[in-house]
């Protein structure tokens, strides 16, 4: 018999609520702590033990690392509660209730909004300060005054990639029919760019942009949309829902090259610093690169700022500004994205979600998580990764520790001593007392201000493992690169989201842990190759061309379900954790070795995961056939 009594709500107090939530929250915090602590511990121990350099701003970095963990906890929980279910629901209803034009417009708009909200995109802008305008005018422009155009071009590329990816799923078109022509076009453009110094120097940025665009926010949404459309489409193979991420990592490369082709004729070619500031550029070119700012004043202030130690008050102000900026950026990123998805669901598709409370809670968590996470990235992981990256060349070469510059007051030039070597080359130095010991310091006339009687001393560190450019030092640096790529990938939330979806779609055939390990090893090998590119000066094209030819060959040998999964793995390996670490690593090494283009490591790191996953797929298929053969043999 049905009960007519009015159901009563259960009210619990704050303490009871806290008691219920705390164990769950503690579990989620611990999950993210495990994913981040290895990367952080590895970086810290490597700098302290191997490079033998103390960590600067340890307090700020510790605060940032805690923010990364807390932000990841909220962010990932919000994705699973709100963004992914919302995306999959829309993807499921799109083919049923919307025409092709509506689907295309929606996918384009969502792709643009989601990419602009991607935390990894903003990291690129931070790298603009590491590029000198005279060394790479076009690269400098795209990362500074032209950054908004660069980001928009990347977002448009992702938007169009989702359009083509969804169309591919609806009509059951093979991924290879989009993949092969896209790769051919990109390789041809890359070859063409090598004839122009400006375009050649943005090749690394262009290929890296394709990887940066597919991060922790974009990938789960794209995968959810793809899986939703796949379930509602005519095809019975749900793995065709994958592959959209692959296109999302290719189309932005083309869009960045297009922007580069547009601006290249308007900007000067690379030149010396003296020529650059000696009327080497026109007024129009100066405005395009610096806006209304004076380049000489700008770079003079920049150099002065680099050598200035911030006071405690200024550090606190900077942290507060960072918090406000992170929350403001998160609000501007999440509100348009969530609003677009919800309005499209209710107004265009006229659908409603059964669990609206979870949806709105998920969106709130994504907002909070993204804000806290962005703060943690810039004040934690990026600072730590930048320190290690800048100091890494000391394993095989002597470097200047510019962040450890010391001022010696009341300096008397009379204490300077002159020495000579066997060839008669003279060197000047003096002794500096540090606590109870004395150290020998090279004397540089340019570092001495005779008026203030201050000598600015920049410590020299390295090489740590022998003479200059010793092989052991290079080996240590390359080993570090592999382990960094591997460990940072394991901490990527986007990879975890993809691996979970793959395990569900393949009904456990492809285990989540196995896929994550295969991708991690691939990223480690790719990072090593990218670092080797900077060390040896290998053109990026020489890495990309043979690698992609080999991958296309493996693709033709592989089963369709592994093709989509493998190529999507390349797009999810470099999100908000891996991107800042690998970018600052490359730029840091490039600066120390006077290499203009420190980009290209991310694109190299994205090649090998495809290779390792395809090999894993071929091995699993071979094992399956072997098992079937054994069963048939036993039956006979």
XYZ file of C-alpha atoms in Angstrom:
636
model
C 0.000 0.000 0.000
C 1.324 3.411 -0.959
C 2.224 5.768 1.798
C 0.644 9.216 1.731
C 2.550 10.629 4.638
C 4.580 13.670 3.737
C 8.256 12.861 3.664
C 10.263 14.750 6.203
C 13.682 16.238 5.477
C 16.543 15.096 7.623
C 18.465 17.976 9.147
C 21.956 17.443 10.488
C 24.208 19.878 12.264
C 27.532 21.296 11.186
C 29.552 18.790 13.216
C 27.656 15.837 11.760
C 28.096 17.235 8.249
C 31.800 17.693 8.835
C 32.077 14.153 10.178
C 30.449 12.790 7.012
C 32.467 14.871 4.552
C 35.913 14.731 6.171
C 36.757 11.057 5.390
C 35.701 11.472 1.757
C 37.578 14.743 1.378
C 40.660 13.270 3.056
C 40.604 10.363 0.604
C 40.412 12.684 -2.407
C 43.183 14.903 -1.045
C 45.387 11.862 -0.561
C 44.764 10.700 -4.140
C 45.999 14.011 -5.535
C 48.849 14.199 -3.028
C 50.156 10.865 -4.276
C 50.028 12.093 -7.869
C 51.927 15.326 -7.168
C 54.307 14.453 -4.349
C 56.522 12.260 -6.527
C 57.111 15.021 -9.074
C 57.773 17.636 -6.415
C 60.029 15.387 -4.353
C 61.961 14.420 -7.458
C 62.585 18.038 -8.457
C 63.573 19.116 -4.956
C 65.894 16.179 -4.323
C 67.499 16.506 -7.745
C 68.330 20.164 -7.176
C 69.503 19.659 -3.599
C 71.440 16.415 -3.990
C 72.504 16.193 -7.638
C 72.862 19.859 -8.595
C 73.813 20.846 -5.020
C 71.916 24.135 -5.123
C 69.484 25.271 -2.392
C 65.830 25.941 -3.216
C 65.000 29.627 -3.508
C 61.682 30.938 -2.133
C 60.988 27.605 -0.468
C 58.113 29.034 1.584
C 56.257 30.432 -1.416
C 56.861 27.240 -3.386
C 55.520 25.118 -0.503
C 52.369 27.229 -0.435
C 52.037 26.806 -4.188
C 52.459 23.026 -4.023
C 49.743 22.782 -1.380
C 47.497 24.897 -3.612
C 48.168 22.546 -6.537
C 47.037 19.545 -4.487
C 43.966 21.302 -3.104
C 43.071 22.755 -6.496
C 43.420 19.394 -8.230
C 41.138 17.812 -5.642
C 38.315 20.274 -6.247
C 38.943 20.431 -9.989
C 38.849 16.684 -10.646
C 35.825 16.171 -8.412
C 34.058 18.989 -10.234
C 34.857 17.458 -13.608
C 33.312 14.131 -12.655
C 30.285 15.733 -10.986
C 29.518 18.454 -13.508
C 31.464 19.007 -16.721
C 31.866 15.413 -17.944
C 28.241 14.288 -17.330
C 27.028 17.520 -18.892
C 29.264 17.052 -21.930
C 28.282 13.422 -22.424
C 24.574 14.222 -22.081
C 24.839 16.931 -24.725
C 26.860 14.632 -26.972
C 24.218 11.930 -26.604
C 21.371 14.263 -27.566
C 23.126 16.247 -30.306
C 22.605 13.813 -33.213
C 19.006 13.200 -32.119
C 17.719 16.747 -31.702
C 20.012 19.066 -33.656
C 20.819 19.409 -37.326
C 24.357 19.284 -38.647
C 24.774 23.072 -38.801
C 23.721 23.477 -35.163
C 26.118 20.739 -34.129
C 28.988 22.405 -35.990
C 28.316 25.852 -34.495
C 28.005 24.417 -30.995
C 31.209 22.384 -31.254
C 33.127 25.355 -32.645
C 31.964 27.670 -29.867
C 32.509 25.150 -27.072
C 35.977 24.335 -28.392
C 36.968 28.001 -28.359
C 35.551 28.721 -24.903
C 36.982 25.547 -23.357
C 40.454 26.181 -24.774
C 40.558 29.765 -23.530
C 39.654 28.380 -20.098
C 42.470 25.836 -20.246
C 45.017 26.566 -17.472
C 47.893 25.234 -19.566
C 47.343 27.936 -22.211
C 48.167 30.761 -19.810
C 51.542 29.186 -19.071
C 52.677 30.047 -22.594
C 52.336 33.749 -21.866
C 54.645 33.423 -18.892
C 57.340 32.107 -21.219
C 57.312 35.319 -23.254
C 59.711 37.025 -20.868
C 62.355 34.388 -21.646
C 62.516 35.355 -25.339
C 64.677 38.247 -26.552
C 63.003 40.371 -29.259
C 66.199 40.721 -31.280
C 66.801 36.959 -31.356
C 63.288 35.959 -32.465
C 61.017 38.945 -33.277
C 58.028 36.872 -34.401
C 58.251 34.479 -31.457
C 58.568 37.427 -29.069
C 55.534 39.140 -30.600
C 53.320 36.052 -30.363
C 54.192 35.505 -26.704
C 53.841 39.150 -25.651
C 51.861 41.826 -27.518
C 50.335 39.236 -29.839
C 49.544 36.701 -27.104
C 45.784 37.271 -27.302
C 45.846 36.609 -31.042
C 47.957 33.507 -30.449
C 45.585 32.133 -27.811
C 42.530 32.869 -29.944
C 44.096 31.127 -32.936
C 44.820 28.058 -30.808
C 41.239 28.095 -29.505
C 39.797 28.400 -33.018
C 41.968 25.482 -34.097
C 40.575 23.365 -31.268
C 37.035 24.462 -32.133
C 37.334 23.355 -35.751
C 38.998 20.119 -34.688
C 35.982 19.260 -32.523
C 33.683 20.058 -35.447
C 35.520 17.653 -37.736
C 35.903 15.100 -34.948
C 32.172 15.001 -34.213
C 31.333 14.822 -37.921
C 33.775 11.919 -38.200
C 31.953 10.082 -35.417
C 28.460 10.762 -36.768
C 29.303 9.470 -40.231
C 31.651 6.720 -39.046
C 34.662 8.087 -40.920
C 38.006 6.500 -40.081
C 40.393 8.649 -38.060
C 43.202 7.926 -40.515
C 41.332 9.783 -43.279
C 41.669 12.968 -41.231
C 44.951 12.122 -39.569
C 47.190 11.405 -42.560
C 46.242 14.496 -44.651
C 46.550 16.730 -41.573
C 50.033 15.427 -40.807
C 51.134 15.844 -44.426
C 49.959 19.468 -44.478
C 51.656 20.249 -41.160
C 54.934 18.646 -42.186
C 54.926 20.573 -45.485
C 54.306 23.861 -43.654
C 57.090 23.034 -41.205
C 59.457 22.353 -44.111
C 58.470 25.663 -45.707
C 59.033 27.520 -42.430
C 62.687 26.490 -42.380
C 63.343 28.890 -45.260
C 62.405 31.848 -43.041
C 64.251 32.515 -39.771
C 61.199 33.990 -38.057
C 58.901 31.140 -39.060
C 61.528 28.544 -38.221
C 61.794 29.921 -34.688
C 58.038 29.557 -34.087
C 57.930 25.954 -35.335
C 58.535 24.629 -31.840
C 55.865 26.929 -30.410
C 53.375 25.871 -33.089
C 53.841 22.153 -32.501
C 53.864 22.652 -28.734
C 50.627 24.647 -28.940
C 48.835 21.615 -30.286
C 49.786 19.717 -27.170
C 49.168 22.588 -24.749
C 45.618 23.029 -26.040
C 44.575 19.577 -24.856
C 44.759 19.775 -21.090
C 42.855 18.881 -17.956
C 39.721 20.862 -18.847
C 39.541 20.439 -22.613
C 40.244 16.708 -22.773
C 37.502 15.451 -20.397
C 34.953 17.669 -22.132
C 36.033 16.575 -25.615
C 36.110 12.906 -24.625
C 32.675 13.174 -22.995
C 31.207 14.867 -26.078
C 32.810 12.301 -28.355
C 31.578 9.339 -26.329
C 28.087 10.795 -26.108
C 27.852 11.326 -29.860
C 29.387 7.900 -30.461
C 26.698 6.185 -28.367
C 23.945 7.975 -30.278
C 25.467 7.544 -33.752
C 25.043 4.728 -36.223
C 28.399 3.153 -35.471
C 28.460 0.320 -32.959
C 32.091 0.824 -32.022
C 32.135 3.140 -29.016
C 35.892 3.643 -29.278
C 35.214 5.947 -32.222
C 34.331 8.441 -29.516
C 38.048 8.774 -29.103
C 40.147 10.457 -31.757
C 38.633 13.912 -31.271
C 41.471 14.781 -28.910
C 43.945 13.797 -31.613
C 42.469 16.294 -34.046
C 42.338 18.889 -31.271
C 46.100 18.566 -30.912
C 46.753 18.934 -34.670
C 44.506 21.760 -35.865
C 45.953 24.384 -33.459
C 49.388 23.774 -34.989
C 48.043 24.849 -38.358
C 46.299 27.904 -36.900
C 49.511 29.095 -35.196
C 51.444 28.708 -38.445
C 48.743 30.721 -40.245
C 49.077 33.526 -37.685
C 52.850 33.348 -38.066
C 52.601 33.604 -41.851
C 50.444 36.710 -41.431
C 52.766 38.541 -39.028
C 56.130 37.388 -40.423
C 56.307 39.989 -43.248
C 55.413 42.760 -40.789
C 58.283 42.029 -38.387
C 62.074 42.266 -38.742
C 64.341 39.271 -39.134
C 66.512 38.173 -36.176
C 69.537 40.415 -35.616
C 72.116 41.376 -33.022
C 71.080 43.298 -29.923
C 73.233 46.255 -30.930
C 71.628 46.499 -34.360
C 68.148 46.016 -32.906
C 68.458 49.002 -30.576
C 70.483 50.970 -33.112
C 67.591 51.807 -35.442
C 67.353 48.211 -36.639
C 63.547 48.260 -36.574
C 60.955 50.692 -37.871
C 58.409 52.580 -35.772
C 55.617 50.316 -37.039
C 57.570 47.206 -36.108
C 58.309 48.621 -32.662
C 54.607 49.310 -32.044
C 53.717 45.818 -33.193
C 56.228 44.237 -30.815
C 56.057 46.564 -27.803
C 52.889 48.624 -28.193
C 53.427 52.122 -26.843
C 56.289 51.044 -24.575
C 59.888 52.047 -25.133
C 61.876 48.835 -25.760
C 65.111 50.202 -24.279
C 63.352 51.351 -21.108
C 61.331 48.147 -20.970
C 64.325 45.835 -21.154
C 66.399 47.985 -18.844
C 63.677 47.747 -16.219
C 63.294 44.035 -16.896
C 66.981 43.338 -16.266
C 66.916 45.474 -13.142
C 63.848 43.637 -11.861
C 65.511 40.274 -12.429
C 68.431 41.254 -10.213
C 66.289 42.758 -7.456
C 65.392 40.739 -4.375
C 61.773 41.236 -3.324
C 61.087 42.270 0.246
C 58.702 40.279 2.439
C 56.048 42.968 1.994
C 56.378 42.887 -1.790
C 56.201 39.099 -1.779
C 52.957 39.204 0.201
C 51.532 41.791 -2.176
C 52.509 39.627 -5.130
C 50.879 36.563 -3.564
C 47.644 38.462 -2.884
C 47.646 39.778 -6.444
C 48.204 36.224 -7.663
C 45.226 34.951 -5.658
C 42.933 37.669 -7.000
C 44.157 37.138 -10.546
C 43.678 33.367 -10.297
C 40.089 33.663 -9.062
C 39.304 36.337 -11.629
C 40.738 34.236 -14.436
C 38.877 31.150 -13.250
C 35.611 33.066 -13.124
C 36.118 34.414 -16.644
C 36.960 30.934 -17.895
C 34.362 28.717 -16.217
C 31.236 30.903 -16.313
C 31.142 31.218 -20.144
C 31.886 27.510 -20.584
C 29.344 26.243 -18.052
C 26.764 28.799 -19.155
C 27.170 27.789 -22.784
C 26.716 24.093 -22.015
C 23.714 24.566 -19.722
C 21.907 27.033 -21.992
C 22.458 24.828 -25.018
C 21.109 21.824 -23.136
C 17.976 23.575 -21.889
C 17.173 25.971 -24.739
C 18.355 24.212 -27.899
C 18.099 20.546 -26.929
C 15.303 21.142 -24.393
C 16.702 18.571 -22.030
C 17.189 18.628 -18.283
C 19.560 16.815 -15.997
C 18.090 14.673 -13.201
C 20.765 15.667 -10.686
C 21.000 19.440 -10.981
C 22.402 19.813 -7.466
C 25.394 17.668 -8.384
C 25.816 19.561 -11.645
C 25.959 22.992 -10.029
C 28.142 21.690 -7.213
C 30.495 20.241 -9.820
C 30.725 23.558 -11.661
C 31.437 25.326 -8.364
C 34.168 22.811 -7.598
C 35.703 23.282 -11.056
C 35.739 27.050 -10.526
C 37.353 26.811 -7.092
C 39.740 24.099 -8.190
C 40.884 25.955 -11.293
C 41.494 29.168 -9.336
C 43.463 27.468 -6.565
C 45.275 25.274 -9.051
C 46.367 28.207 -11.234
C 47.727 29.986 -8.177
C 49.636 26.865 -7.187
C 51.069 26.363 -10.652
C 52.515 29.865 -10.923
C 53.766 30.123 -7.344
C 54.696 26.476 -6.859
C 55.394 24.110 -9.728
C 56.511 26.764 -12.217
C 58.918 28.363 -9.752
C 60.350 25.023 -8.733
C 60.561 23.738 -12.294
C 62.134 26.996 -13.454
C 64.854 26.742 -10.841
C 65.732 23.177 -11.758
C 65.547 23.882 -15.489
C 67.824 26.902 -15.250
C 70.350 25.003 -13.154
C 70.288 21.708 -15.066
C 73.103 22.664 -17.511
C 75.461 22.904 -14.531
C 75.733 19.119 -14.731
C 77.914 19.489 -17.829
C 78.795 23.198 -18.043
C 79.639 26.114 -15.762
C 76.721 28.529 -15.380
C 76.006 31.819 -13.630
C 73.557 31.667 -10.726
C 71.899 35.003 -11.465
C 69.234 34.476 -8.811
C 71.989 34.269 -6.188
C 73.663 37.573 -7.056
C 75.379 39.148 -4.060
C 76.474 42.737 -3.523
C 79.845 43.342 -1.887
C 79.846 46.836 -0.408
C 82.892 49.045 0.150
C 84.756 47.001 -2.434
C 88.419 47.933 -2.774
C 89.915 47.139 -6.219
C 93.344 46.904 -4.594
C 92.505 43.418 -3.293
C 92.210 42.095 -6.862
C 94.959 39.610 -7.748
C 96.232 38.802 -11.239
C 97.165 35.257 -12.192
C 98.413 33.728 -15.438
C 98.244 30.298 -17.018
C 100.869 28.394 -19.047
C 99.880 30.234 -22.229
C 100.280 33.609 -20.561
C 96.562 34.351 -20.371
C 95.839 36.604 -17.415
C 92.892 36.219 -15.063
C 91.885 38.544 -12.227
C 90.306 37.343 -9.006
C 89.937 38.120 -5.313
C 89.187 36.216 -2.134
C 85.803 36.447 -0.421
C 85.370 35.453 3.204
C 82.221 33.442 3.806
C 81.790 32.552 7.471
C 85.003 30.655 8.336
C 86.141 29.831 4.799
C 87.581 31.781 1.893
C 86.462 31.394 -1.712
C 88.174 32.523 -4.891
C 85.982 34.891 -6.933
C 86.684 35.915 -10.568
C 86.850 39.693 -10.990
C 84.815 41.290 -13.803
C 85.279 45.019 -14.330
C 81.682 45.440 -15.566
C 80.355 44.198 -12.224
C 82.134 46.929 -10.252
C 80.456 50.293 -9.644
C 83.283 52.624 -8.634
C 80.946 55.408 -7.506
C 78.926 53.335 -5.036
C 81.904 51.040 -4.334
C 79.645 48.008 -4.848
C 80.761 44.847 -6.597
C 77.949 42.604 -7.869
C 79.071 39.034 -7.578
C 77.299 36.360 -9.632
C 78.293 32.886 -8.372
C 79.550 30.355 -10.912
C 78.363 26.755 -10.549
C 79.475 23.621 -12.376
C 80.334 21.579 -14.280
C 79.521 18.996 -11.633
C 80.694 15.800 -13.321
C 84.029 16.616 -14.879
C 85.241 19.059 -17.469
C 83.126 21.336 -19.655
C 80.667 19.402 -21.862
C 81.509 16.043 -20.305
C 79.464 13.018 -21.381
C 78.532 12.004 -17.843
C 76.981 15.419 -17.252
C 74.928 15.107 -20.425
C 73.821 11.623 -19.398
C 72.653 12.878 -15.994
C 70.685 15.706 -17.640
C 69.023 13.333 -20.114
C 68.192 10.836 -17.377
C 66.637 13.666 -15.397
C 64.549 14.631 -18.443
C 63.217 11.096 -18.855
C 62.238 10.743 -15.206
C 60.656 14.197 -15.180
C 58.498 13.440 -18.220
C 57.513 10.080 -16.794
C 56.655 11.261 -13.285
C 54.896 14.449 -14.389
C 52.703 12.463 -16.773
C 51.563 10.128 -14.023
C 50.343 13.207 -12.146
C 48.255 14.480 -15.063
C 44.504 14.547 -14.302
C 43.672 14.550 -18.025
C 45.473 11.241 -18.528
C 43.645 9.745 -15.572
C 40.319 10.876 -17.048
C 41.143 9.386 -20.448
C 42.410 6.107 -18.974
C 39.231 5.753 -16.915
C 37.072 6.287 -19.997
C 39.158 3.824 -22.018
C 38.842 1.125 -19.360
C 35.072 1.619 -19.226
C 34.585 1.648 -22.998
C 36.785 -1.413 -23.591
C 35.091 -3.230 -20.684
C 38.389 -3.711 -18.887
C 40.325 -4.983 -21.908
C 42.687 -2.023 -21.634
C 43.487 -1.545 -17.970
C 43.746 1.993 -16.660
C 47.070 1.387 -14.901
C 48.641 -0.273 -17.955
C 47.654 2.577 -20.264
C 48.954 5.205 -17.832
C 52.307 3.423 -17.536
C 52.639 3.052 -21.312
C 51.920 6.734 -21.831
C 54.258 7.763 -19.000
C 57.176 5.834 -20.466
C 56.446 7.349 -23.867
C 56.437 10.895 -22.521
C 59.684 10.224 -20.681
C 61.384 9.067 -23.874
C 59.945 11.991 -25.814
C 61.110 14.501 -23.216
C 64.581 12.999 -23.379
C 64.570 13.357 -27.166
C 63.391 16.968 -26.923
C 66.166 17.853 -24.490
C 68.671 16.140 -26.768
C 67.370 18.355 -29.587
C 68.387 21.445 -27.591
C 71.734 19.994 -26.544
C 72.797 18.973 -30.048
C 70.898 21.635 -31.987
C 68.837 19.187 -34.047
C 66.150 20.928 -36.146
C 62.676 19.983 -34.958
C 61.754 18.797 -38.445
C 64.424 16.093 -38.278
C 62.633 14.647 -35.262
C 59.047 15.078 -36.425
C 59.348 13.752 -39.978
C 60.813 10.266 -39.323
C 58.809 9.876 -36.110
C 55.450 10.505 -37.737
C 56.298 8.341 -40.745
C 57.031 5.465 -38.375
C 53.861 6.146 -36.385
C 51.721 6.136 -39.517
C 53.255 2.763 -40.399
C 52.375 1.391 -36.940
C 48.906 2.886 -37.268
C 48.281 0.902 -40.437
C 49.237 -2.295 -38.587
C 47.062 -1.610 -35.529
C 43.402 -2.297 -34.813
C 41.019 0.698 -35.071
C 40.216 0.818 -31.347
C 43.893 1.132 -30.443
C 44.506 3.744 -33.138
C 42.038 6.208 -31.626
C 43.182 5.544 -28.064
C 46.888 5.779 -28.927
C 46.643 9.040 -30.827
C 44.432 10.561 -28.131
C 47.121 9.673 -25.591
C 49.416 12.194 -27.258
C 46.949 14.966 -26.598
C 46.360 14.315 -22.910
C 49.927 13.825 -21.729
C 50.776 17.473 -21.356
C 48.344 19.374 -19.171
C 48.706 21.932 -16.394
C 51.283 19.898 -14.472
C 53.522 18.740 -17.307
C 53.341 21.911 -19.414
C 54.916 24.399 -16.987
C 57.584 21.932 -15.957
C 58.637 20.976 -19.481
C 58.333 24.498 -20.915
C 60.492 26.096 -18.221
C 62.907 23.200 -18.459
C 63.415 23.756 -22.178
C 63.612 27.531 -21.938
C 65.963 27.326 -18.972
C 68.377 25.058 -20.786
C 68.005 27.125 -23.950
C 68.879 30.331 -22.108
C 71.947 28.796 -20.519
C 73.145 27.397 -23.856
C 72.185 30.565 -25.782
C 69.571 28.645 -27.775
C 66.829 30.990 -28.984
C 64.094 28.398 -29.433
C 63.634 26.349 -26.283
C 60.291 25.033 -27.498
C 59.672 21.706 -29.184
C 60.078 19.459 -26.151
C 56.323 19.132 -25.668
C 55.758 18.086 -29.269
C 58.556 15.543 -28.948
C 57.022 14.312 -25.710
C 53.702 13.838 -27.509
C 55.096 11.557 -30.227
C 56.358 8.674 -28.148
C 53.174 7.988 -26.128
C 51.479 7.144 -29.422
C 54.346 4.799 -30.190
C 54.250 3.038 -26.818
C 50.448 2.671 -26.801
C 50.412 1.305 -30.362
C 53.129 -1.176 -29.415
C 51.086 -2.095 -26.337
C 48.057 -2.661 -28.560
C 50.001 -4.836 -30.998
C 51.412 -6.842 -28.092
C 47.935 -7.317 -26.558
C 46.554 -8.424 -29.917
C 49.426 -10.852 -30.356
C 48.832 -12.251 -26.851
C 45.123 -12.635 -27.591
C 45.823 -14.555 -30.784
C 48.349 -16.737 -28.993
C 45.794 -17.543 -26.285
C 43.183 -18.458 -28.883
C 45.704 -20.673 -30.656
C 46.538 -22.450 -27.403
C 42.847 -23.014 -26.644
C 42.242 -24.429 -30.122
C 45.280 -26.685 -29.771
C 44.025 -28.021 -26.423
C 40.564 -28.712 -27.854
C 42.076 -30.733 -30.678
